[in-house]
Amino acid sequence: MIYGNLTLENWHNIRVGGEAPESFYEGSHLRLFFYGTIYNRDTLQARFDDSNAKLAAEIYLNDFSFSRLDGSFTIVYYSNEQCGIVRDHHGTHYPVYYTSDGMFATSWLYLRERIETKFKFDPVSLSCFLQRGIMDEKRFVVSGINRLNAGEHVKTDLHNILTINKVIKHIPKVIEEKNPNVDTYSHYYGELHSQAIRRRIGNSRRVGILLSGGYDSGSNLAALRSIYDGEVDSYSVGFKGDTWTELPMARLMSDTFDTRHHEYEIDGSEINALPDIVRFLGEPFVEGGLMVNYCAMRMIGDDKPEVILGGDGSDQYFGTSGREVALHYLAARTGARPLLRGISNLLNRETFNTGGKLSRINFHLDKVLHILEGERFGFSNPALCALLQSPKKDFKLSESPKADIRSFNHLYTQHALISDLEIVIDRIILFKASRMAQMFGNNLTFPFMDLELYRFLQNLPVSLKCKGDSVLNIARGHSVSKYLLKYHYKPLLPKEITSKKKQGGFAPMPLFFLDSAQRIRLKEFILSSRIFDGYLSREAVEKFLGDYDREAVRTDIWFWHRQNRALQYFNLLTLVIWWEEFVEGHKVQFQ
């Protein structure tokens, strides 16, 4: 753990407590503590004996910014005019928490013990969690403590005023190019991707890779083998009884590129590890792939590769949900949005939440209408109002900006930055992947998140990200996502991989609640919690659990309805575990 104070008093004598920094810089105008690693030392023209702290200090003294650094790090610095803390632009290093008077730590529990105000949970943040599996970006789960988000820089000046800004400001950039030369772009993309992997593996003699059997992990493996002929361990996670499993494709990739392959199949009993996960994270968090990341990192065990490559973020850097973006754009341009909102408001009632045709319509309408807000799995507003003892009329994450409907390209680019990058990448997929790696001491890194790759894709025409003949055809589902990546790697991957339809890529969440005896134990645990003393309604929770028991045995219900109900259960269970651990102070064990 790292802890200290952001204060300019005697800045030249300040030490940061806790964990020793990876490197330290001291000059006449700056003291800087560096934790973590920098990947782009080559583009920064670093000499062999330059420490990461020295590189960061020189960049700051020249630019008064850390935007040129690409890595996984936390920086704490002090000068005679200001001091601050910086997180890497995707927040893959330790989380950082701070108070309004400048105390900071990588554990909010450390701060809670030192702030004078009485411990209070933030009900709005918890409500947002029940809706989405993540908390509101601007409100931490505990009142009086703030969380420094990915890519943020908090600093204080001579007047002890705290300010926060982004290390890298994401500004939508639309590139118009009628007939882009795909071969030229493809060649450059391949070079940048290989370079990103080379930077992350360095001189490693043994490399690990997470292998799903899809394009992203396959591209990582193909690029790795083009520059590295050493030992590679591949790791894949599947689900028992899953007819859509991608494990056979992962084995094919392993055979093709000569890796030592490892597999694990989830059977649902892994939910017993949820208290350990919640305790480690320290805050409520749920996402469909959380248990997959947990099992993959646990599977690696003590026989660890020096570095492990993950395929996370590639989809989002290129942009996702092309069909929904196109539908939103067309609805806005034709004036149909008010009508669709009216239909959605009418259908957004628990009466219709049965998995039938009406709930299917509302499910898709919700994705189209709230295109800039990320995935919305969890409890709906009406369901949440019923769950809470003191409900408010509206529960939502921070306000999303107005949709840019000047063109499909403008809206697609805006969605890729606001929803895909700032929400999904930074707050969900890289958060869970990096934290689960830290939980088991694994060195997991993400080549697709390379800063040069990001800047390249920022300048890539939308037609090479989402390929479709027209906006109308894209709205009909006739398009190719991450087109440039597929164009480049299709000749390099087995035909069985490149020709198959996308079928996996998500965790069948009902599997964790399939066992009736397990549900009885979980129900007893939830209903024994003191969370009903002042936050949740016991009657509403009992109804939810009873309804779930009746639905759990039915396989005729629409898949996405069952998936969302299971995620609601996961959200509820996670919140109760967090409450017992951090509000009531009771250690939770399921085994």
Coordinates of C-alpha atoms in Angstrom, one line a residue:
M1 CA 0.0 0.0 0.0
I2 CA 1.1 3.6 -0.8
Y3 CA 0.0 6.5 1.5
G4 CA 0.8 10.1 2.2
N5 CA -0.4 13.7 2.0
L6 CA -0.7 16.2 -0.8
T7 CA 0.8 19.3 0.9
L8 CA 3.5 21.7 -0.1
E9 CA 4.8 22.3 3.4
N10 CA 8.5 21.3 3.4
W11 CA 8.0 19.6 0.1
H12 CA 11.8 19.0 -0.3
N13 CA 11.7 16.8 2.8
I14 CA 8.6 14.8 2.0
R15 CA 8.6 11.0 2.0
V16 CA 5.8 8.8 0.8
G17 CA 5.0 5.9 3.2
G18 CA 4.2 2.3 2.6
E19 CA 5.5 0.4 -0.4
A20 CA 8.9 1.4 -1.8
P21 CA 8.7 3.1 -5.2
E22 CA 10.1 1.4 -8.3
S23 CA 12.3 4.4 -8.7
F24 CA 12.8 7.9 -7.2
Y25 CA 13.9 11.2 -8.6
E26 CA 15.2 14.2 -6.7
G27 CA 16.1 17.6 -8.2
S28 CA 16.3 21.2 -7.2
H29 CA 12.7 21.8 -8.3
L30 CA 11.0 18.4 -8.0
R31 CA 10.7 15.2 -6.0
L32 CA 9.0 12.3 -7.8
F33 CA 8.0 8.8 -6.7
F34 CA 7.3 6.3 -9.5
Y35 CA 5.5 3.0 -9.0
G36 CA 4.9 0.6 -11.8
T37 CA 6.4 0.5 -15.3
I38 CA 6.7 2.5 -18.6
Y39 CA 6.3 0.7 -21.9
N40 CA 7.3 3.4 -24.4
R41 CA 10.8 4.1 -23.2
D42 CA 12.0 3.8 -26.8
T43 CA 9.8 6.7 -28.1
L44 CA 10.9 8.8 -25.0
Q45 CA 14.5 8.2 -26.1
A46 CA 15.5 6.9 -22.7
R47 CA 19.0 5.9 -22.1
F48 CA 19.7 2.5 -20.5
D49 CA 20.5 3.9 -17.1
D50 CA 17.6 6.4 -17.0
S51 CA 15.1 5.4 -14.3
N52 CA 11.4 5.6 -14.9
A53 CA 11.2 8.3 -12.3
K54 CA 13.8 10.4 -14.1
L55 CA 11.9 10.0 -17.4
A56 CA 8.7 11.0 -15.8
A57 CA 10.3 14.0 -14.0
E58 CA 12.0 15.3 -17.2
I59 CA 8.7 15.1 -19.1
Y60 CA 6.9 16.9 -16.4
L61 CA 9.5 19.6 -16.1
N62 CA 9.3 20.2 -19.9
D63 CA 5.6 19.7 -20.5
F64 CA 4.0 20.2 -17.0
S65 CA 2.1 17.0 -18.1
F66 CA 2.5 13.3 -18.1
S67 CA 0.5 12.6 -21.3
R68 CA 3.5 11.2 -23.2
L69 CA 4.0 8.3 -20.8
D70 CA 2.5 4.9 -21.7
G71 CA 2.6 2.3 -19.0
S72 CA 1.0 0.9 -15.9
F73 CA 1.9 3.3 -13.1
T74 CA 1.1 5.6 -10.2
I75 CA 3.2 8.8 -9.8
V76 CA 3.4 11.0 -6.7
Y77 CA 5.3 14.3 -7.0
Y78 CA 6.1 17.4 -5.1
S79 CA 7.5 20.8 -6.3
N80 CA 7.7 24.2 -4.8
E81 CA 4.5 25.2 -6.5
Q82 CA 2.3 22.2 -6.6
C83 CA 2.1 18.5 -5.8
G84 CA 0.0 15.7 -7.2
I85 CA -0.8 12.1 -8.0
V86 CA -1.1 10.6 -11.5
R87 CA -2.7 7.4 -12.7
D88 CA -1.8 5.8 -16.0
H89 CA -4.2 6.6 -18.8
H90 CA -6.2 3.3 -18.4
G91 CA -5.8 2.9 -14.6
T92 CA -4.3 -0.5 -14.7
H93 CA -2.0 0.1 -11.7
Y94 CA -3.2 0.3 -8.1
P95 CA -6.4 2.2 -7.4
V96 CA -5.9 5.6 -5.6
Y97 CA -8.2 7.2 -3.0
Y98 CA -8.0 10.7 -1.5
T99 CA -9.8 13.1 0.8
S100 CA -10.6 16.8 0.3
D101 CA -7.7 17.7 2.7
G102 CA -5.1 15.9 0.7
M103 CA -4.6 12.5 2.4
F104 CA -4.2 9.7 -0.1
A105 CA -3.7 6.0 -0.1
T106 CA -4.1 2.9 -2.4
S107 CA -6.6 1.5 0.2
W108 CA -9.7 3.5 1.2
L109 CA -9.7 1.6 4.5
Y110 CA -6.5 3.4 5.5
L111 CA -8.2 6.8 4.9
R112 CA -11.4 5.7 6.7
E113 CA -9.4 5.1 9.9
R114 CA -7.9 8.6 9.7
I115 CA -10.8 10.9 8.7
E116 CA -12.7 12.4 11.6
T117 CA -16.2 12.2 10.0
K118 CA -18.3 9.2 10.9
F119 CA -18.3 6.3 8.3
K120 CA -21.2 6.6 5.9
F121 CA -21.9 4.7 2.8
D122 CA -23.1 6.7 -0.3
P123 CA -26.6 5.5 -1.1
V124 CA -26.6 7.0 -4.6
S125 CA -23.4 5.2 -5.5
L126 CA -24.7 1.9 -4.2
S127 CA -27.9 2.4 -6.2
C128 CA -25.9 3.0 -9.4
F129 CA -24.0 -0.2 -8.6
L130 CA -27.3 -2.2 -8.4
Q131 CA -28.3 -0.8 -11.8
R132 CA -25.0 -1.3 -13.6
G133 CA -22.5 -3.3 -11.6
I134 CA -20.3 -0.2 -11.4
M135 CA -20.6 2.9 -9.2
D136 CA -21.2 6.5 -10.3
E137 CA -17.9 7.9 -11.8
K138 CA -18.0 11.0 -9.5
R139 CA -19.1 9.4 -6.3
F140 CA -17.2 6.8 -4.3
V141 CA -19.1 4.2 -2.2
V142 CA -18.0 5.9 1.0
S143 CA -18.8 9.5 1.8
G144 CA -15.8 11.8 2.4
I145 CA -13.5 9.6 0.2
N146 CA -12.9 10.2 -3.5
R147 CA -11.5 7.7 -6.0
L148 CA -9.0 8.8 -8.6
N149 CA -10.2 7.4 -11.9
A150 CA -8.2 6.0 -14.8
G151 CA -6.0 8.6 -16.4
E152 CA -6.7 11.3 -13.9
H153 CA -4.3 13.8 -12.3
V154 CA -5.2 15.3 -8.9
K155 CA -3.0 18.2 -7.6
T156 CA -2.9 20.9 -5.0
D157 CA -1.3 24.3 -5.2
L158 CA 0.0 26.9 -2.8
H159 CA -3.5 27.7 -1.6
N160 CA -4.2 24.0 -0.9
I161 CA -6.9 23.8 -3.5
L162 CA -7.4 20.4 -5.1
T163 CA -8.1 20.2 -8.8
I164 CA -8.5 17.2 -11.1
N165 CA -7.9 16.9 -14.8
K166 CA -7.3 14.2 -17.4
V167 CA -3.8 13.2 -18.4
I168 CA -5.0 12.6 -21.9
K169 CA -8.1 14.5 -23.1
H170 CA -10.2 12.3 -25.3
I171 CA -11.6 14.5 -28.1
P172 CA -13.7 12.8 -30.8
K173 CA -11.8 13.0 -34.1
V174 CA -13.7 12.1 -37.3
I175 CA -11.5 11.3 -40.3
E176 CA -13.1 11.6 -43.7
E177 CA -11.4 9.5 -46.4
K178 CA -13.5 8.3 -49.3
N179 CA -11.2 5.5 -50.6
P180 CA -8.6 4.7 -47.9
N181 CA -5.8 2.4 -48.9
V182 CA -6.5 -0.6 -46.7
D183 CA -3.2 -2.3 -47.4
T184 CA -1.2 0.7 -46.3
Y185 CA -3.2 1.0 -43.1
S186 CA -3.0 -2.7 -42.5
H187 CA 0.7 -2.8 -42.8
Y188 CA 1.2 0.0 -40.4
Y189 CA -1.3 -1.4 -37.9
G190 CA 0.5 -4.8 -37.9
E191 CA 3.8 -3.0 -37.2
L192 CA 2.4 -1.0 -34.3
H193 CA 0.7 -4.1 -32.8
S194 CA 3.9 -6.1 -33.0
Q195 CA 5.9 -3.2 -31.5
A196 CA 3.4 -3.0 -28.6
I197 CA 4.0 -6.6 -27.8
R198 CA 7.7 -6.3 -28.1
R199 CA 7.6 -3.4 -25.6
R200 CA 5.7 -5.4 -23.1
I201 CA 7.6 -8.7 -23.3
G202 CA 11.1 -7.1 -23.3
N203 CA 13.7 -9.7 -22.8
S204 CA 11.3 -12.3 -21.2
R205 CA 12.2 -15.9 -21.7
R206 CA 8.7 -17.2 -21.0
V207 CA 5.5 -15.4 -22.0
G208 CA 1.9 -16.2 -21.2
I209 CA -1.1 -15.4 -23.2
L210 CA -4.9 -15.4 -22.5
L211 CA -6.5 -17.3 -25.3
S212 CA -10.2 -17.2 -26.1
G213 CA -10.3 -18.7 -29.6
G214 CA -11.4 -15.4 -31.2
Y215 CA -9.7 -12.7 -33.3
D216 CA -8.2 -10.6 -30.5
S217 CA -6.3 -13.2 -28.6
G218 CA -5.5 -15.0 -31.8
S219 CA -4.0 -11.8 -33.3
N220 CA -1.9 -11.3 -30.1
L221 CA -0.6 -14.8 -30.5
A222 CA 0.1 -14.5 -34.2
A223 CA 1.9 -11.2 -33.6
L224 CA 3.9 -12.6 -30.7
R225 CA 5.1 -15.6 -32.7
S226 CA 6.3 -13.3 -35.5
I227 CA 8.8 -11.7 -33.1
Y228 CA 9.4 -14.4 -30.4
D229 CA 10.2 -18.1 -30.7
G230 CA 10.6 -18.8 -27.0
E231 CA 8.3 -20.7 -24.6
V232 CA 4.6 -19.6 -24.6
D233 CA 2.0 -20.7 -22.1
S234 CA -1.7 -20.2 -23.2
Y235 CA -4.6 -20.1 -20.8
S236 CA -8.3 -20.6 -21.6
V237 CA -11.5 -20.6 -19.6
G238 CA -14.7 -22.2 -20.6
F239 CA -18.0 -23.2 -19.0
K240 CA -19.2 -26.8 -18.4
G241 CA -22.2 -27.7 -20.5
D242 CA -21.9 -24.6 -22.7
T243 CA -22.7 -25.5 -26.3
W244 CA -21.1 -22.3 -27.5
T245 CA -17.8 -22.9 -25.9
E246 CA -14.7 -21.6 -27.7
L247 CA -12.3 -24.0 -26.0
P248 CA -11.9 -26.1 -29.2
M249 CA -10.9 -22.9 -31.1
A250 CA -8.4 -22.0 -28.3
R251 CA -6.8 -25.5 -28.6
L252 CA -6.6 -25.1 -32.3
M253 CA -4.8 -21.8 -31.9
S254 CA -2.4 -23.4 -29.3
D255 CA -1.6 -26.2 -31.8
T256 CA -1.1 -23.8 -34.7
F257 CA 1.3 -21.5 -32.8
D258 CA 3.0 -24.1 -30.5
T259 CA 2.0 -23.1 -27.0
R260 CA 1.8 -25.1 -23.8
H261 CA -1.9 -25.0 -23.3
H262 CA -3.9 -24.8 -20.0
E263 CA -7.7 -24.9 -19.6
Y264 CA -10.2 -24.5 -16.9
E265 CA -14.0 -25.1 -17.1
I266 CA -16.3 -23.1 -14.8
D267 CA -19.1 -25.2 -13.2
G268 CA -20.8 -22.5 -11.1
S269 CA -19.2 -23.5 -7.7
E270 CA -16.7 -20.7 -8.2
I271 CA -19.2 -18.3 -6.8
N272 CA -17.9 -19.4 -3.4
A273 CA -14.9 -17.2 -4.1
L274 CA -17.0 -14.1 -4.4
P275 CA -16.3 -12.9 -0.8
D276 CA -12.6 -13.1 -1.4
I277 CA -13.0 -11.1 -4.6
V278 CA -15.1 -8.4 -3.0
R279 CA -12.7 -8.2 0.0
F280 CA -9.8 -7.8 -2.4
L281 CA -11.5 -5.2 -4.6
G282 CA -12.7 -3.2 -1.5
E283 CA -15.7 -1.9 -3.5
P284 CA -18.8 -3.4 -5.2
F285 CA -18.1 -4.4 -8.8
V286 CA -19.8 -6.9 -11.1
E287 CA -19.3 -7.7 -14.8
G288 CA -20.1 -10.8 -16.7
G289 CA -16.5 -11.7 -17.2
L290 CA -15.3 -11.1 -13.6
M291 CA -15.3 -14.8 -12.7
V292 CA -13.6 -15.6 -16.0
N293 CA -10.7 -13.3 -15.1
Y294 CA -10.6 -14.6 -11.6
C295 CA -10.4 -18.3 -12.8
A296 CA -7.8 -17.5 -15.4
M297 CA -5.5 -15.7 -13.0
R298 CA -6.0 -18.4 -10.3
M299 CA -5.3 -21.2 -12.9
I300 CA -1.8 -19.7 -13.5
G301 CA -0.8 -20.5 -10.0
D302 CA 2.8 -20.3 -8.8
D303 CA 4.4 -21.4 -12.1
K304 CA 4.1 -17.9 -13.6
P305 CA 5.3 -16.6 -16.9
E306 CA 7.3 -13.4 -16.7
V307 CA 4.6 -11.5 -18.5
I308 CA 1.1 -12.4 -19.7
L309 CA -0.6 -10.8 -22.7
G310 CA -4.3 -10.1 -22.6
G311 CA -6.5 -9.2 -25.6
D312 CA -8.7 -6.8 -23.7
G313 CA -9.9 -3.5 -25.3
S314 CA -9.4 -4.2 -28.9
D315 CA -13.1 -4.2 -29.7
Q316 CA -13.6 -0.9 -27.9
Y317 CA -10.6 0.9 -29.4
F318 CA -12.1 0.1 -32.9
G319 CA -15.6 0.8 -31.6
T320 CA -18.5 -1.5 -30.8
S321 CA -22.3 -1.5 -31.3
G322 CA -22.2 -0.3 -34.9
R323 CA -25.8 -1.5 -35.4
E324 CA -27.2 0.3 -32.4
V325 CA -25.2 3.5 -33.3
A326 CA -26.7 3.4 -36.8
L327 CA -30.2 2.8 -35.4
H328 CA -29.9 5.7 -33.0
Y329 CA -28.6 8.0 -35.7
L330 CA -31.4 7.1 -38.1
A331 CA -34.0 7.5 -35.3
A332 CA -32.6 10.9 -34.5
R333 CA -32.4 12.1 -38.1
T334 CA -36.0 10.9 -38.9
G335 CA -37.4 12.4 -35.7
A336 CA -38.4 9.0 -34.4
R337 CA -36.5 9.3 -31.1
P338 CA -39.4 10.7 -29.1
L339 CA -41.7 7.9 -30.2
L340 CA -39.1 5.3 -29.3
R341 CA -38.6 6.9 -25.9
G342 CA -42.4 6.8 -25.3
I343 CA -42.5 3.1 -26.2
S344 CA -39.6 2.4 -23.9
N345 CA -41.1 4.3 -21.0
L346 CA -44.3 2.3 -21.5
L347 CA -42.5 -1.0 -21.6
N348 CA -40.1 -0.2 -18.7
R349 CA -42.3 -1.8 -16.1
E350 CA -41.8 -5.0 -14.1
T351 CA -45.1 -6.2 -15.5
F352 CA -43.5 -6.7 -18.9
N353 CA -40.1 -7.9 -17.6
T354 CA -40.8 -11.6 -18.3
G355 CA -38.5 -12.4 -21.2
G356 CA -41.3 -12.3 -23.7
K357 CA -41.6 -10.2 -26.9
L358 CA -42.3 -6.9 -25.1
S359 CA -39.3 -7.2 -22.8
R360 CA -37.1 -8.1 -25.9
I361 CA -38.3 -5.0 -27.6
N362 CA -37.5 -2.9 -24.6
F363 CA -34.1 -4.5 -24.2
H364 CA -33.1 -3.5 -27.7
L365 CA -34.7 -0.1 -27.4
D366 CA -32.8 0.6 -24.3
K367 CA -29.5 -0.1 -26.0
V368 CA -30.3 2.2 -28.9
L369 CA -31.7 5.1 -26.9
H370 CA -28.9 5.1 -24.3
I371 CA -26.1 4.6 -26.8
L372 CA -23.6 6.8 -25.0
E373 CA -24.1 5.2 -21.5
G374 CA -22.5 1.8 -21.9
E375 CA -24.1 -1.5 -21.2
R376 CA -27.1 -1.4 -18.8
F377 CA -27.3 -4.8 -17.2
G378 CA -28.8 -4.7 -13.7
F379 CA -32.0 -3.6 -12.0
S380 CA -34.3 -1.2 -13.9
N381 CA -35.5 2.1 -12.3
P382 CA -38.9 0.5 -11.2
A383 CA -37.2 -2.6 -9.8
L384 CA -34.6 -0.5 -8.0
C385 CA -37.3 1.8 -6.5
A386 CA -39.0 -1.4 -5.1
L387 CA -35.7 -2.7 -3.6
L388 CA -34.8 0.5 -1.7
Q389 CA -36.3 1.6 1.5
S390 CA -35.9 5.3 0.6
P391 CA -36.0 5.3 -3.2
K392 CA -35.4 8.4 -5.4
K393 CA -37.3 9.0 -8.6
D394 CA -34.3 8.6 -10.9
F395 CA -31.1 6.6 -10.7
K396 CA -28.5 7.0 -13.3
L397 CA -24.7 7.3 -13.8
S398 CA -23.2 10.7 -14.6
E399 CA -25.0 12.6 -17.3
S400 CA -23.9 11.6 -20.8
P401 CA -23.4 14.3 -23.4
K402 CA -25.8 15.1 -26.2
A403 CA -25.5 12.6 -29.1
D404 CA -23.6 14.1 -32.0
I405 CA -25.8 13.3 -35.0
R406 CA -24.1 15.4 -37.7
S407 CA -23.3 12.1 -39.4
F408 CA -23.1 8.4 -38.6
N409 CA -19.3 8.8 -38.4
H410 CA -19.6 11.5 -35.8
L411 CA -21.9 9.5 -33.6
Y412 CA -19.8 6.3 -34.0
T413 CA -16.6 8.2 -33.0
Q414 CA -18.3 9.8 -30.1
H415 CA -19.7 6.5 -28.9
A416 CA -16.2 4.8 -29.2
L417 CA -14.7 7.4 -26.9
I418 CA -17.4 8.0 -24.3
S419 CA -19.0 4.6 -24.0
D420 CA -16.3 2.2 -25.3
L421 CA -13.2 3.8 -23.9
E422 CA -14.1 6.0 -20.9
I423 CA -16.7 3.6 -19.5
V424 CA -16.2 0.1 -20.8
I425 CA -12.4 0.0 -21.1
D426 CA -11.3 2.2 -18.2
R427 CA -14.0 1.4 -15.7
I428 CA -15.0 -2.1 -16.5
I429 CA -12.8 -4.5 -18.5
L430 CA -9.3 -3.2 -17.6
F431 CA -10.3 -2.6 -14.0
K432 CA -11.5 -6.2 -13.5
A433 CA -8.6 -7.8 -15.6
S434 CA -5.8 -5.8 -13.9
R435 CA -7.2 -6.2 -10.4
M436 CA -7.7 -9.9 -10.7
A437 CA -4.1 -10.2 -12.0
Q438 CA -2.9 -8.2 -9.0
M439 CA -4.9 -10.5 -6.7
F440 CA -2.8 -13.4 -7.8
G441 CA 0.5 -11.6 -8.4
N442 CA 0.4 -12.0 -12.2
N443 CA 2.1 -9.5 -14.6
L444 CA -0.8 -9.0 -17.0
T445 CA -0.5 -6.5 -19.8
F446 CA -2.6 -5.3 -22.7
P447 CA -0.9 -4.8 -26.0
F448 CA -4.0 -3.4 -27.8
M449 CA -4.0 -0.5 -25.3
D450 CA -0.7 0.8 -26.5
L451 CA -0.7 4.6 -26.7
E452 CA 0.7 4.7 -30.3
L453 CA -2.0 2.2 -31.4
Y454 CA -4.6 4.4 -29.7
R455 CA -3.4 7.5 -31.6
F456 CA -3.2 5.5 -34.9
L457 CA -6.8 4.4 -34.5
Q458 CA -7.9 7.9 -33.6
N459 CA -6.8 8.9 -37.1
L460 CA -8.3 5.8 -38.8
P461 CA -11.4 6.4 -41.1
V462 CA -14.6 4.9 -39.6
S463 CA -15.0 2.8 -42.7
L464 CA -11.9 0.8 -41.6
K465 CA -13.3 0.3 -38.1
C466 CA -17.0 -0.5 -38.9
K467 CA -17.3 -1.6 -42.6
G468 CA -20.7 -1.4 -44.2
D469 CA -22.1 -0.4 -47.5
S470 CA -24.5 2.2 -46.0
V471 CA -25.8 3.4 -42.6
L472 CA -29.1 1.6 -43.4
N473 CA -27.2 -1.7 -44.0
I474 CA -25.2 -1.2 -40.8
A475 CA -28.5 -0.7 -38.9
R476 CA -29.7 -4.0 -40.4
G477 CA -26.7 -5.7 -39.0
H478 CA -24.8 -6.1 -42.3
S479 CA -21.3 -4.8 -41.3
V480 CA -17.9 -6.0 -40.2
S481 CA -16.6 -4.7 -36.9
K482 CA -12.9 -3.9 -36.3
Y483 CA -12.5 -4.4 -40.0
L484 CA -8.8 -3.4 -40.2
L485 CA -7.7 -5.9 -37.6
K486 CA -9.6 -8.7 -39.3
Y487 CA -8.3 -7.7 -42.7
H488 CA -4.7 -7.8 -41.4
Y489 CA -4.9 -11.0 -39.4
K490 CA -7.3 -13.2 -41.5
P491 CA -4.4 -14.6 -43.6
L492 CA -2.4 -15.4 -40.5
L493 CA -5.0 -17.3 -38.5
P494 CA -6.5 -20.7 -39.0
K495 CA -9.5 -20.7 -41.4
E496 CA -11.7 -22.3 -38.7
I497 CA -11.1 -19.2 -36.5
T498 CA -11.7 -16.5 -39.2
S499 CA -14.7 -18.2 -40.8
K500 CA -16.8 -19.0 -37.7
K501 CA -19.6 -16.8 -36.6
K502 CA -19.1 -15.0 -33.3
Q503 CA -20.8 -17.1 -30.7
G504 CA -19.0 -16.9 -27.4
G505 CA -17.4 -14.0 -25.7
F506 CA -19.8 -13.8 -22.8
A507 CA -20.2 -15.8 -19.6
P508 CA -23.5 -17.7 -19.1
M509 CA -24.3 -16.1 -15.7
P510 CA -27.2 -18.4 -14.8
L511 CA -24.7 -21.2 -14.3
F512 CA -23.7 -19.7 -11.0
F513 CA -27.2 -20.0 -9.6
L514 CA -28.3 -23.3 -11.2
D515 CA -27.7 -25.4 -8.1
S516 CA -30.8 -25.3 -5.9
A517 CA -28.8 -26.1 -2.7
Q518 CA -26.4 -23.3 -3.5
R519 CA -29.3 -20.9 -4.0
I520 CA -30.8 -21.9 -0.6
R521 CA -27.4 -21.1 1.1
L522 CA -27.1 -17.7 -0.7
K523 CA -30.7 -16.8 0.1
E524 CA -30.1 -17.5 3.8
F525 CA -27.0 -15.4 3.7
I526 CA -28.7 -12.5 2.0
L527 CA -31.7 -12.4 4.2
S528 CA -29.6 -12.7 7.4
S529 CA -27.8 -9.4 6.5
R530 CA -28.2 -6.2 8.4
I531 CA -28.5 -4.3 5.1
F532 CA -32.2 -4.4 5.7
D533 CA -31.8 -2.2 8.8
G534 CA -31.5 0.9 6.8
Y535 CA -31.0 0.4 3.0
L536 CA -32.8 -2.5 1.2
S537 CA -36.4 -3.6 1.5
R538 CA -36.6 -7.2 2.9
E539 CA -40.0 -7.8 1.3
A540 CA -38.7 -6.7 -2.2
V541 CA -35.6 -8.8 -1.9
E542 CA -37.5 -11.9 -0.8
K543 CA -39.8 -11.4 -3.8
F544 CA -36.8 -11.2 -6.1
L545 CA -35.2 -14.3 -4.7
G546 CA -38.5 -16.2 -4.9
D547 CA -39.1 -15.2 -8.5
Y548 CA -35.5 -16.2 -9.4
D549 CA -36.1 -19.7 -7.8
R550 CA -39.1 -20.2 -10.1
E551 CA -37.3 -19.0 -13.2
A552 CA -34.0 -20.8 -12.5
V553 CA -35.3 -24.2 -13.7
R554 CA -36.9 -22.8 -16.9
T555 CA -34.8 -23.0 -20.1
D556 CA -37.5 -21.8 -22.4
I557 CA -37.0 -18.1 -21.3
W558 CA -35.1 -15.8 -23.6
F559 CA -31.4 -16.1 -23.0
W560 CA -30.7 -12.3 -22.4
H561 CA -33.6 -12.1 -19.9
R562 CA -32.0 -15.0 -17.9
Q563 CA -28.6 -13.4 -18.3
N564 CA -29.8 -10.1 -16.9
R565 CA -31.7 -11.7 -14.0
A566 CA -28.5 -13.6 -13.1
L567 CA -26.5 -10.4 -13.2
Q568 CA -29.1 -8.7 -11.0
Y569 CA -28.6 -11.6 -8.5
F570 CA -24.9 -11.1 -8.8
N571 CA -25.2 -7.4 -8.1
L572 CA -27.4 -8.0 -5.1
L573 CA -25.2 -10.7 -3.6
T574 CA -22.1 -8.7 -4.1
L575 CA -23.6 -5.7 -2.4
V576 CA -24.6 -7.7 0.6
I577 CA -21.1 -9.2 0.9
W578 CA -19.6 -5.8 0.7
W579 CA -22.0 -4.5 3.3
E580 CA -21.2 -7.3 5.7
E581 CA -17.5 -6.9 5.2
F582 CA -17.1 -3.2 5.2
V583 CA -20.2 -1.7 7.0
E584 CA -20.8 -4.4 9.6
G585 CA -17.2 -5.6 9.9
H586 CA -18.1 -9.4 9.5
K587 CA -15.8 -11.6 7.4
V588 CA -17.9 -13.5 4.9
Q589 CA -17.1 -17.1 3.9
F590 CA -19.2 -19.3 1.7
Q591 CA -17.2 -22.5 2.1

